[in-house]
Coordinates of C-alpha atoms in Angstrom, one line a residue:
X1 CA -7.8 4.9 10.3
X2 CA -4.0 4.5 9.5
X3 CA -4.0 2.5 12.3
X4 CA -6.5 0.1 11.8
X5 CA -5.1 -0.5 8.1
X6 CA -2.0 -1.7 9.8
X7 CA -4.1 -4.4 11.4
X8 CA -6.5 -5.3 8.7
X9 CA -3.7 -5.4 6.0
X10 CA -0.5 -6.7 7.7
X11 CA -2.1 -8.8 11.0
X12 CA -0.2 -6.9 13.6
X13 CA -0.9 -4.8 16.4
X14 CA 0.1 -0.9 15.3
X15 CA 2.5 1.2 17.4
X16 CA 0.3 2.3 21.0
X17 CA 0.8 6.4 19.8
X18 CA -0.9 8.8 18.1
X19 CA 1.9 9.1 15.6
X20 CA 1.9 7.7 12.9
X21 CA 5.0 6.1 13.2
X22 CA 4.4 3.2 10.5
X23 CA 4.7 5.8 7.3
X24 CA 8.0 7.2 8.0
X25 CA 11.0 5.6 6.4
X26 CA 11.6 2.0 8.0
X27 CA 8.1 2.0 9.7
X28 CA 7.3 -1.5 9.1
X29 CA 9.8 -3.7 9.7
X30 CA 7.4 -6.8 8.4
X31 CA 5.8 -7.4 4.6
X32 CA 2.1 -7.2 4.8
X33 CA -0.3 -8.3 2.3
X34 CA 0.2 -6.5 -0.3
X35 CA 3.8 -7.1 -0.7
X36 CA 3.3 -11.2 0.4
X37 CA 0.5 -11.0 -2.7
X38 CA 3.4 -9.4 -4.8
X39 CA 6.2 -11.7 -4.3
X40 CA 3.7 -14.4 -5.9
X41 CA 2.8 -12.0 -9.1
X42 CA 0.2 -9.6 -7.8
X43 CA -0.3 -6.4 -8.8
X44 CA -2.0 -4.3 -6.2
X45 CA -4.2 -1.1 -5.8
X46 CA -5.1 1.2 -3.2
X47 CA -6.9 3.7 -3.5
X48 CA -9.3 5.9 -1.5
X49 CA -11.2 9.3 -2.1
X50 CA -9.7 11.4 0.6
X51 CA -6.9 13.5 0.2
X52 CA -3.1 11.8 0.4
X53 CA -1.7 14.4 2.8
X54 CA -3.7 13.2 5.7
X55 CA -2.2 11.3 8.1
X56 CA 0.8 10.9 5.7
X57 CA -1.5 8.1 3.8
X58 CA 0.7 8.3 0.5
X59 CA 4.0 6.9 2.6
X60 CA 1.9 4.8 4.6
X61 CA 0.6 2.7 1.8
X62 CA 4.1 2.6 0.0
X63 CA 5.6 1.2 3.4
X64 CA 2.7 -1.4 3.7
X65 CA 3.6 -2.4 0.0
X66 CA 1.1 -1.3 -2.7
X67 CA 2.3 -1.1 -6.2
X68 CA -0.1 1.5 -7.0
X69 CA -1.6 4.4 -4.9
X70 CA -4.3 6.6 -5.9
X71 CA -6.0 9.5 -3.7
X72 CA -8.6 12.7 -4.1
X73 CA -5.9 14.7 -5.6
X74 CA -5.5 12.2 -8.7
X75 CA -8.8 11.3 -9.0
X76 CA -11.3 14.4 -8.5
X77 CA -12.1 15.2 -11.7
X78 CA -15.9 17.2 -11.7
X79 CA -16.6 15.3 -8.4
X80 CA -18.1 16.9 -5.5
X81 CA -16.4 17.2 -2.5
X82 CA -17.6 15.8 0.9
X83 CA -16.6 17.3 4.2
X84 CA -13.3 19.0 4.5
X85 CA -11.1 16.1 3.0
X86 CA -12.9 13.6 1.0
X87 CA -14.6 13.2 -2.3
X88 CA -17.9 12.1 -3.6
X89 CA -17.4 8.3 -3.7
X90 CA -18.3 7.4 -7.2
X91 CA -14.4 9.3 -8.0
X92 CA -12.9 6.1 -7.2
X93 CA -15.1 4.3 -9.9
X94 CA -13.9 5.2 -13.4
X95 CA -9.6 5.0 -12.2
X96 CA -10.3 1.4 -10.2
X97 CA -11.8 0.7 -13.8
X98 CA -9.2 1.3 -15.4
X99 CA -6.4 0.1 -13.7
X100 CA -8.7 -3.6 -12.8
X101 CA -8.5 -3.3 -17.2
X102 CA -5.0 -2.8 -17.2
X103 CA -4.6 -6.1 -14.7
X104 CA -6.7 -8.4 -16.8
X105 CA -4.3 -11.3 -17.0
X106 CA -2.5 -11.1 -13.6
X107 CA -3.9 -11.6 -9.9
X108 CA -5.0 -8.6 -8.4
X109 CA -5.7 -7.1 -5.2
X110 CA -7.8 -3.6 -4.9
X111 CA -8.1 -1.9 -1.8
X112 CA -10.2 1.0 -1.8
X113 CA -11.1 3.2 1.5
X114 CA -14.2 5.6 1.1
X115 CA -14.6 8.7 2.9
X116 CA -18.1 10.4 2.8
X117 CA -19.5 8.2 6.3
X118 CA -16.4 10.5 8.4
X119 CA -17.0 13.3 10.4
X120 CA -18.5 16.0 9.2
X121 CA -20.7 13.5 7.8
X122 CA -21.7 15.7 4.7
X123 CA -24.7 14.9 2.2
X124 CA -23.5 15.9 -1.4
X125 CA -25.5 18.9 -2.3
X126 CA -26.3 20.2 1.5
X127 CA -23.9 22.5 3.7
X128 CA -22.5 19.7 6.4
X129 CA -24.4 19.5 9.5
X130 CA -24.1 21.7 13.0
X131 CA -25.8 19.3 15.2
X132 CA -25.7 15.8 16.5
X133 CA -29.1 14.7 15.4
X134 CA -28.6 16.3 11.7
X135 CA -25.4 14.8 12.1
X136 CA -26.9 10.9 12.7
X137 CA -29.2 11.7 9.9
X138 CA -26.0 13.0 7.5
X139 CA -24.1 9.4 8.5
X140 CA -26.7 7.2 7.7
X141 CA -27.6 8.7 4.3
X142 CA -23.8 8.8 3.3
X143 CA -23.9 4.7 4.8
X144 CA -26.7 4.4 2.3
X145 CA -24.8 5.9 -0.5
X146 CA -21.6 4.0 -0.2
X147 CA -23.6 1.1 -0.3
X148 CA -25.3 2.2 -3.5
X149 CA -21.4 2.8 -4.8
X150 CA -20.5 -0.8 -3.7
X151 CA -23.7 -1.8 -5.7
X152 CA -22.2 -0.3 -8.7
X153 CA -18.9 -1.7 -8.1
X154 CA -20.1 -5.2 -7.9
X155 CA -22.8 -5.1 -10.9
X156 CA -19.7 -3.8 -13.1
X157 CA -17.6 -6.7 -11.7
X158 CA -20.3 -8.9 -12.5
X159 CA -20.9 -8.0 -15.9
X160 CA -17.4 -8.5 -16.8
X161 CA -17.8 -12.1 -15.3
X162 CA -15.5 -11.5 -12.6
X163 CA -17.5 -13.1 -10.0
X164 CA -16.9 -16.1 -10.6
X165 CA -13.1 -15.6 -9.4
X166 CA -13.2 -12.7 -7.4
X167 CA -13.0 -12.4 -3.0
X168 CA -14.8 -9.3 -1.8
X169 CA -13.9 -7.9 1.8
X170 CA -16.0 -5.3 2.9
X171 CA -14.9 -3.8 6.4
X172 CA -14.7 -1.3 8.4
X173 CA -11.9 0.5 10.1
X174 CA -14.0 1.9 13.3
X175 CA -17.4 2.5 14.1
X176 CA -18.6 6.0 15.4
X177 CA -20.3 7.2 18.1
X178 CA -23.5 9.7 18.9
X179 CA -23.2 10.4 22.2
X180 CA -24.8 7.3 22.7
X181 CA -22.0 7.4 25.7
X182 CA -21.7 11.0 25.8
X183 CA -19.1 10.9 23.3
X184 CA -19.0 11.2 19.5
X185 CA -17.5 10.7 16.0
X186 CA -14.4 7.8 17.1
X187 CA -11.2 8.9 18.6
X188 CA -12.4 8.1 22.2
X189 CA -15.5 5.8 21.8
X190 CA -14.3 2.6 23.2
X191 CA -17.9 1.5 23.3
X192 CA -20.1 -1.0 20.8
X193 CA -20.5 1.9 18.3
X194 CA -16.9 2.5 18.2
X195 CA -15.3 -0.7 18.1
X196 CA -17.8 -3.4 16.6
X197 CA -17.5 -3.0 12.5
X198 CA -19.1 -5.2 10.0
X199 CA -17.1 -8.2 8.1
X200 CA -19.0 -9.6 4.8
X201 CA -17.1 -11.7 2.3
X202 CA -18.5 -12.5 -0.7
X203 CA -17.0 -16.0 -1.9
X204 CA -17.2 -17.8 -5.1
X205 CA -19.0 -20.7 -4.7
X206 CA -16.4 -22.7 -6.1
X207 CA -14.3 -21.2 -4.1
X208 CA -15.9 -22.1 -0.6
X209 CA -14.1 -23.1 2.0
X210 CA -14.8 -25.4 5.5
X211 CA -13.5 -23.7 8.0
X212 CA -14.6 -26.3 10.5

């Protein structure tokens, strides 16, 4: 995942090792987005409902240039938790709330990474599942409840009238695998299911551009 949001949020290839090389100090030698966005008067957001500790994602996102990062351990509150690192989704709704509020005069960019589609693919409410066909079943109904969540997201957004001036990017930053090659979940799926994600972009229509 780390490694993908170096290509999705800064346009660059990551370092070819496991390591996460790009959170320790002086990782990035390059601004990405976030910190282009802020040299222009952005403030910017990230936040996601698995823990910081993984993968060092705290550093990570401070290196890539966020002004403010926000993970499961600020954020929990009476939420569930989902698998062993993540958090009910609907966490990340009442503190993106706030802090969108807090921004309401200044360009903004939000950036929020859910959790409950990875492995071990757990159903709020159910023990997470022992086998790959429960396991399909556990993925596809947490993909239908983060949808519901982005639902939510955007009806608030919309309400607000915030629409009307507002890009959304939903992505992904790997697919995932059920043995379709014999292999699962993503770390060595370099198939269709592990390396084809979704793009949609919702545009204002004023806002449409001709990319001919």
């Amino acid at each position: 995942t780390s490694k993908a949001l170096i290509g999705i949020l800064c346009g660059v290839h990551p370092y070819p090792t496991m390591e996460i090389k790009e959170s320790q100090p002086n990782g990035l030698r390059f601004p990405c987005l976030p910190r282009l966005l802020e040299s222009i008067g952005y403030k910017t957001l990230f936040i996601q409902s698995a823990t910081e500790h993984f993968e060092s994602r705290r550093s990570l996102m401070r290196n890539i240039g966020f002004n403010t990062f926000l993970a499961k351990e600020q954020i929990a509150g009476n939420h569930q938790e989902s698998g062993y690192f993540g958090l009910d989704e609907r966490a990340i709704l009442k503190p993106f709330k706030s802090w969108w509020e807090k921004q309401e005069h200044q360009p903004r960019l939000a950036v929020m990474l859910t959790s409950m589609t990875h492995h071990p693919y757990q159903v709020l409410g159910k023990v997470a599942p022992t086998n790959l066909s429960d396991a399909r079943i556990g993925y596809l109904t947490n993909l239908k409840y983060t949808d519901q969540f982005l639902g939510e997201l955007r009806d608030w957004l919309s309400a607000r009238g915030d629409l009307k001036n507002t890009v959304i990017v939903i992505t992904g930053d790997h697919g995932e695998g059920f043995s379709e090659h014999q292999t699962s979940q993503h770390d060595a799926v370099p198939y269709e299911e592990g390396i084809r994600v979704p793009l949609v972009l919702s545009i204002p229509n004023d806002k449409l551009v001709n990319y001919k």
